[in-house]
């Protein structure tokens, strides 16, 4: 999993997560909850718009990616939601 700094929200958002090594295709899933309004697709796209009900804060989360051979890797990210 290639980790990186993620932009500050709240506006419509779309970000393709990346992985290297292993055997494509990759399947992605979150290991912790994302802020309300965001989803991670199985193809590794983090997208959506943070709900107005989400408190401004830092939201750590982890993703797990699984390759075609069933090998897994995880990565940690931090989303910063501003008012």
Coordinates of N, CA, C and O in Angstrom, one line a residue:
X1 N 0.9 -1.2 0.0 CA 0.0 0.0 0.0 C 0.9 1.2 0.0 O 1.8 1.3 0.8
X2 N 0.6 2.1 -0.9 CA 1.4 3.3 -1.0 C 0.7 4.4 -0.2 O -0.4 4.9 -0.7
X3 N 1.2 4.8 0.9 CA 0.6 5.8 1.8 C 1.0 7.2 1.3 O 2.1 7.3 0.8
X4 N 0.2 8.2 1.6 CA 0.5 9.5 1.3 C -0.4 10.5 2.1 O -1.3 10.0 2.8
X5 N -0.1 11.7 2.1 CA -0.9 12.7 2.8 C -2.2 12.9 2.0 O -2.1 13.0 0.8
X6 N -3.3 12.9 2.6 CA -4.6 13.1 2.0 C -5.1 14.5 2.2 O -4.8 15.1 3.2
X7 N -5.7 15.1 1.2 CA -6.2 16.5 1.3 C -7.1 16.7 2.4 O -7.8 15.8 2.9
X8 N -7.3 17.9 2.8 CA -8.2 18.4 3.8 C -9.6 18.4 3.2 O -9.7 18.9 2.1
X9 N -10.6 18.0 3.9 CA -12.0 18.0 3.4 C -12.7 19.2 4.1 O -12.2 19.7 5.0
X10 N -13.8 19.7 3.7 CA -15.0 19.1 3.1 C -15.4 19.7 1.8 O -15.9 20.7 1.7
X11 N -15.3 18.9 0.8 CA -15.8 19.2 -0.5 C -15.9 17.9 -1.3 O -15.4 16.9 -0.8
X12 N -16.5 17.8 -2.4 CA -16.6 16.5 -3.1 C -15.2 16.0 -3.3 O -14.3 16.7 -3.7
X13 N -15.0 14.7 -3.1 CA -13.7 14.2 -3.0 C -13.6 12.9 -3.7 O -14.5 12.1 -3.7
X14 N -12.4 12.6 -4.4 CA -12.1 11.4 -5.0 C -10.6 11.2 -5.1 O -9.9 12.1 -5.6
X15 N -10.2 10.1 -4.6 CA -8.7 9.8 -4.5 C -8.5 8.3 -4.8 O -9.1 7.5 -4.2
X16 N -7.6 8.0 -5.7 CA -7.3 6.6 -6.0 C -6.1 6.2 -5.2 O -5.0 6.7 -5.2
X17 N -6.3 5.2 -4.3 CA -5.3 4.6 -3.5 C -4.4 3.7 -4.4 O -4.9 3.2 -5.4
X18 N -3.2 3.5 -4.0 CA -2.3 2.7 -4.9 C -1.6 1.6 -4.1 O -1.4 1.7 -2.9
X19 N -1.2 0.6 -4.9 CA -0.5 -0.6 -4.3 C 0.6 -1.0 -5.4 O 0.4 -0.7 -6.6
X20 N 1.6 -1.6 -4.9 CA 2.6 -2.1 -5.9 C 3.0 -3.5 -5.4 O 2.9 -3.8 -4.3
X21 N 3.5 -4.3 -6.4 CA 3.9 -5.6 -6.1 C 2.6 -6.5 -6.1 O 1.5 -6.0 -6.3
X22 N 2.8 -7.7 -5.8 CA 1.6 -8.6 -5.8 C 1.1 -8.9 -7.2 O 1.8 -8.5 -8.2
X23 N 0.0 -9.5 -7.3 CA -0.6 -9.8 -8.6 C -2.0 -9.1 -8.7 O -2.9 -9.4 -8.0
X24 N -2.1 -8.1 -9.6 CA -3.3 -7.5 -9.9 C -4.4 -8.5 -10.4 O -3.9 -9.5 -11.0
X25 N -5.6 -8.2 -10.3 CA -6.2 -7.0 -9.7 C -6.2 -7.0 -8.2 O -6.1 -8.1 -7.6
X26 N -6.3 -5.8 -7.6 CA -6.3 -5.7 -6.2 C -7.7 -5.4 -5.7 O -8.5 -4.8 -6.4
X27 N -8.0 -5.9 -4.5 CA -9.3 -5.6 -3.9 C -9.1 -4.8 -2.6 O -8.3 -5.3 -1.7
X28 N -9.8 -3.7 -2.4 CA -9.6 -2.8 -1.2 C -10.7 -2.9 -0.3 O -11.9 -3.1 -0.7
X29 N -10.4 -2.7 1.0 CA -11.5 -2.5 2.0 C -10.9 -1.7 3.2 O -9.7 -1.7 3.4
X30 N -11.8 -1.0 3.9 CA -11.3 -0.2 5.1 C -11.3 -1.2 6.3 O -12.1 -2.1 6.4
X31 N -10.4 -0.9 7.2 CA -10.3 -1.6 8.5 C -10.9 -0.8 9.6 O -11.1 -1.4 10.7
X32 N -11.2 0.4 9.4 CA -11.9 1.3 10.4 C -12.9 2.1 9.7 O -12.8 2.3 8.5
X33 N -13.8 2.7 10.4 CA -14.9 3.5 9.8 C -14.3 4.8 9.2 O -13.4 5.4 9.7
X34 N -14.9 5.2 8.1 CA -14.6 6.4 7.4 C -15.6 7.5 7.9 O -16.7 7.1 8.3
X35 N -15.2 8.8 7.8 CA -16.2 9.8 8.2 C -17.5 9.6 7.3 O -17.4 9.2 6.2
X36 N -18.6 9.9 7.9 CA -19.9 9.8 7.2 C -19.9 10.5 5.9 O -19.5 11.7 5.8
X37 N -20.3 9.8 4.8 CA -20.3 10.4 3.5 C -19.2 9.9 2.6 O -19.3 10.2 1.4
X38 N -18.2 9.3 3.1 CA -17.1 8.8 2.3 C -17.2 7.3 2.2 O -17.6 6.6 3.2
X39 N -16.8 6.7 1.1 CA -16.7 5.3 0.9 C -15.4 5.0 0.2 O -14.8 5.8 -0.5
X40 N -15.0 3.7 0.4 CA -13.8 3.2 -0.3 C -14.3 2.1 -1.2 O -14.9 1.1 -0.7
X41 N -14.2 2.2 -2.5 CA -14.7 1.2 -3.4 C -13.7 0.0 -3.4 O -12.5 0.2 -3.0
X42 N -14.1 -1.1 -3.9 CA -13.3 -2.3 -3.9 C -12.1 -2.1 -4.9 O -11.1 -2.8 -4.8
X43 N -12.2 -1.2 -5.8 CA -11.1 -0.9 -6.7 C -10.1 0.2 -6.1 O -9.2 0.6 -6.8
X44 N -10.3 0.6 -4.9 CA -9.4 1.5 -4.2 C -9.6 3.0 -4.4 O -8.7 3.8 -4.2
X45 N -10.9 3.4 -4.8 CA -11.2 4.8 -4.9 C -11.9 5.3 -3.6 O -12.9 4.7 -3.3
X46 N -11.3 6.3 -3.0 CA -11.9 6.9 -1.8 C -12.7 8.1 -2.3 O -12.1 8.9 -3.0
X47 N -14.0 8.1 -2.1 CA -14.8 9.1 -2.7 C -16.0 9.5 -1.9 O -16.4 8.7 -1.0
X48 N -16.6 10.6 -2.2 CA -17.8 11.1 -1.5 C -17.7 12.5 -1.0 O -16.8 13.2 -1.5
X49 N -18.6 12.9 -0.2 CA -18.5 14.2 0.4 C -18.9 14.1 1.9 O -19.9 13.4 2.2
X50 N -18.1 14.6 2.8 CA -18.3 14.5 4.2 C -19.6 15.2 4.6 O -19.9 16.3 4.2
X51 N -20.4 14.5 5.3 CA -21.7 15.0 5.8 C -21.5 16.2 6.7 O -20.5 16.2 7.5
X52 N -22.4 17.1 6.7 CA -22.4 18.2 7.7 C -22.5 17.8 9.1 O -22.2 18.6 10.0
X53 N -22.8 16.6 9.4 CA -23.0 16.0 10.7 C -21.6 15.6 11.3 O -21.5 15.2 12.4
X54 N -20.6 15.6 10.5 CA -19.3 15.1 10.9 C -18.5 16.2 11.6 O -18.4 17.3 11.1
X55 N -18.0 15.9 12.8 CA -17.3 16.9 13.5 C -15.9 17.2 12.9 O -15.3 16.2 12.4
X56 N -15.5 18.5 12.8 CA -14.2 18.7 12.4 C -13.1 18.1 13.3 O -13.2 18.2 14.5
X57 N -12.3 17.3 12.7 CA -11.3 16.5 13.5 C -10.4 15.8 12.5 O -10.6 15.8 11.3
X58 N -9.4 15.1 13.1 CA -8.5 14.2 12.3 C -9.2 12.8 12.4 O -9.6 12.4 13.5
X59 N -9.3 12.1 11.3 CA -9.9 10.8 11.2 C -8.9 9.8 10.7 O -8.7 9.7 9.5
X60 N -8.2 9.0 11.6 CA -7.3 8.0 11.1 C -8.1 6.8 10.7 O -9.2 6.5 11.2
X61 N -7.6 6.1 9.6 CA -8.2 4.9 9.2 C -7.1 4.0 8.5 O -6.1 4.5 8.2
X62 N -7.4 2.7 8.4 CA -6.5 1.8 7.7 C -7.3 1.2 6.6 O -8.5 1.0 6.6
X63 N -6.5 0.8 5.6 CA -7.1 0.1 4.5 C -6.3 -1.2 4.4 O -5.1 -1.3 4.8
X64 N -7.0 -2.2 3.8 CA -6.3 -3.5 3.5 C -6.5 -3.8 2.0 O -7.6 -3.6 1.5
X65 N -5.5 -4.2 1.4 CA -5.5 -4.5 0.0 C -5.2 -6.0 -0.2 O -4.3 -6.5 0.5
X66 N -5.9 -6.7 -1.0 CA -5.7 -8.1 -1.3 C -5.5 -8.3 -2.7 O -6.2 -7.8 -3.6
X67 N -4.4 -9.0 -3.1 CA -4.1 -9.2 -4.5 C -4.8 -10.5 -5.0 O -5.5 -11.2 -4.2
X68 N -4.6 -10.8 -6.3 CA -5.3 -12.0 -6.9 C -4.9 -13.3 -6.3 O -5.6 -14.3 -6.4
X69 N -3.7 -13.4 -5.7 CA -3.2 -14.6 -5.0 C -3.7 -14.7 -3.6 O -3.3 -15.6 -2.9
X70 N -4.4 -13.7 -3.0 CA -4.8 -13.7 -1.7 C -3.9 -13.1 -0.7 O -4.1 -13.1 0.5
X71 N -2.8 -12.5 -1.2 CA -1.8 -11.9 -0.3 C -2.4 -10.5 0.1 O -3.0 -9.8 -0.7
X72 N -2.2 -10.1 1.4 CA -2.7 -8.8 1.9 C -1.6 -7.9 2.4 O -0.5 -8.3 2.7
X73 N -1.9 -6.6 2.4 CA -1.1 -5.6 2.9 C -2.0 -4.5 3.5 O -3.2 -4.4 3.1
X74 N -1.5 -3.8 4.5 CA -2.3 -2.7 5.1 C -1.6 -1.4 5.0 O -0.4 -1.4 4.9
X75 N -2.3 -0.3 5.1 CA -1.7 1.0 5.1 C -2.6 1.9 6.0 O -3.8 1.8 6.0
X76 N -1.9 2.9 6.7 CA -2.6 3.8 7.6 C -2.7 5.2 6.9 O -1.7 5.6 6.3
X77 N -3.8 5.9 7.1 CA -4.0 7.2 6.5 C -4.7 8.1 7.6 O -5.2 7.6 8.5
X78 N -4.6 9.4 7.3 CA -5.3 10.3 8.2 C -6.0 11.4 7.3 O -5.4 12.0 6.4
X79 N -7.3 11.5 7.5 CA -8.1 12.5 6.9 C -8.3 13.6 7.9 O -8.7 13.4 9.0
X80 N -8.1 14.9 7.4 CA -8.4 16.0 8.3 C -9.7 16.7 7.8 O -9.7 17.1 6.6
X81 N -10.7 16.8 8.6 CA -11.9 17.4 8.2 C -12.0 18.8 8.9 O -11.8 18.9 10.1
X82 N -12.1 19.8 8.1 CA -12.2 21.2 8.6 C -13.7 21.6 8.7 O -14.5 21.1 8.0
X83 N -13.9 22.7 9.5 CA -15.3 23.2 9.6 C -15.8 23.8 8.2 O -15.0 24.2 7.4

